Phi, psi and omega in degrees: 000315180296321180296319179297316179295320180295317179294320178298322177294322179294317180293320179294322179290330182279346184299315178300325179294319179294318179298321178294320178296320179294319179294323179295322178294323179292333180277347180291145179280138175244122183257135179222156176265128181232159175079032179290138180277128180283138175085017178237149178276336178268118182290121177243084181230164181244139178272123182238132179244128179216165175283168180301316180296322179293320178295318179297318178295321179299311181290325177298314179296321179297317179296318179296319179296317179295318179297318180296319179297319180292323183285329186260355181284127177263120180248125178264131176271139180294137179275144181273000000 
């Protein structure tokens, strides 16, 4: 019984350290190349560095913009 309580105390004490490590990983910059030109042999891209949260927000916004464009685009079918 005492061993179980002692182990539970160790895990509880270690939790803030794990949370700090996770926060440190989220703060690290992730660099990616964006804006590559299609159809060229010479890569013309820009290197952009953002945190994990910033990249997630960027991709979320991109998905929302694409969805909005698809929903609001009026396409006329040719009449016969």
